[in-house]
């Protein structure tokens, strides 16, 4: 590969020079700001761009042959409006922000050839968080289309004036479904079950919901657990029941479910805590299905940990599909610095149709650290804060 470093007053000028000197197949490998003068003081600021070109592409070395080479490789001359317009539709930009990338840092050919550099950075970040390329490209493409619909040009290299992150958040919000919180109509007993893998915080979430309905909404709440496998699980839930003065039943077999529900009496809401199941254990999932078939819950909320990987969340969604969850609860959201990967797993895909989010939990405090799921809270944590910086500021 032929590698050259170009210095110019702006990134736009540097990319123009790269196109003239190396043609449309050049790859931008690195960008940074440099300042001349003594130890960087009292000097001017330049943009330094390192570009590479595979050996199979001949460089346009001499000025005498430059015009004909440019005509052969570029075609008709256009004014410089953006990186992809001037280095060609095959321009590959490597993010200079220290973010992990896929495909050796090269932008997928399936991505739009007119993606501004800042959106390239967002795409790289999303891929590093586990968002699959198809979903990332769909979100990026929809965001650019949205900006175009507002009359915002996407032809500039950096597009500092365009609120790209806000547009991306709006795009993703349209795909993330929000469900309704649990309702307790007067005179109608509601049965709600919480299911999910081990360690996602189901019991604590049950306690938070129970406390909220009992202490704040002034509803009569009953607790029921089938989690007799985990050590001290029953004792943990019973402690919450005693503190809040709630009736509680322990069920060890599906046949005991209906009698136990009857013993809870005339309550407004029954919350069922279940044992953690591996989504890959068909036998354990089928056993859970038997319990719930006898309980006949009005709602079944699948609890997912925000700290889980995207692949783990997808496996959980697929594994718990026989339970037919009606909504999802995101737990431990306070421990997840970015939510792009989590949200991508919850949107529709070839494996599932997506689950609406009902609640999020943000800590261990009962009943404070639980909230109804809202787009603004989920999307303000979409990506790393440094993604707000322009490419040159981050260089």
Short mmCIF file of C-alpha atoms in Angstrom, two decimals, residues 143 146 150 163-175 379 382:
data_model
loop_
_atom_site.label_atom_id
_atom_site.label_comp_id
_atom_site.label_asym_id
_atom_site.label_seq_id
_atom_site.Cartn_x
_atom_site.Cartn_y
_atom_site.Cartn_z
CA UNK A 143 -31.30 9.60 10.10
CA UNK A 146 -34.72 12.64 8.15
CA UNK A 150 -35.75 19.00 7.16
CA UNK A 163 -27.67 17.99 15.37
CA UNK A 164 -26.89 14.48 14.11
CA UNK A 165 -27.10 12.79 17.50
CA UNK A 166 -30.54 14.24 18.15
CA UNK A 167 -31.71 13.07 14.74
CA UNK A 168 -30.29 9.59 15.41
CA UNK A 169 -32.09 9.46 18.74
CA UNK A 170 -35.38 10.37 17.06
CA UNK A 171 -34.83 7.66 14.45
CA UNK A 172 -34.24 4.96 17.06
CA UNK A 173 -37.16 6.19 19.17
CA UNK A 174 -39.48 5.34 16.29
CA UNK A 175 -38.34 1.70 16.47
CA UNK A 379 -31.85 7.70 24.37
CA UNK A 382 -27.48 6.04 23.56
#
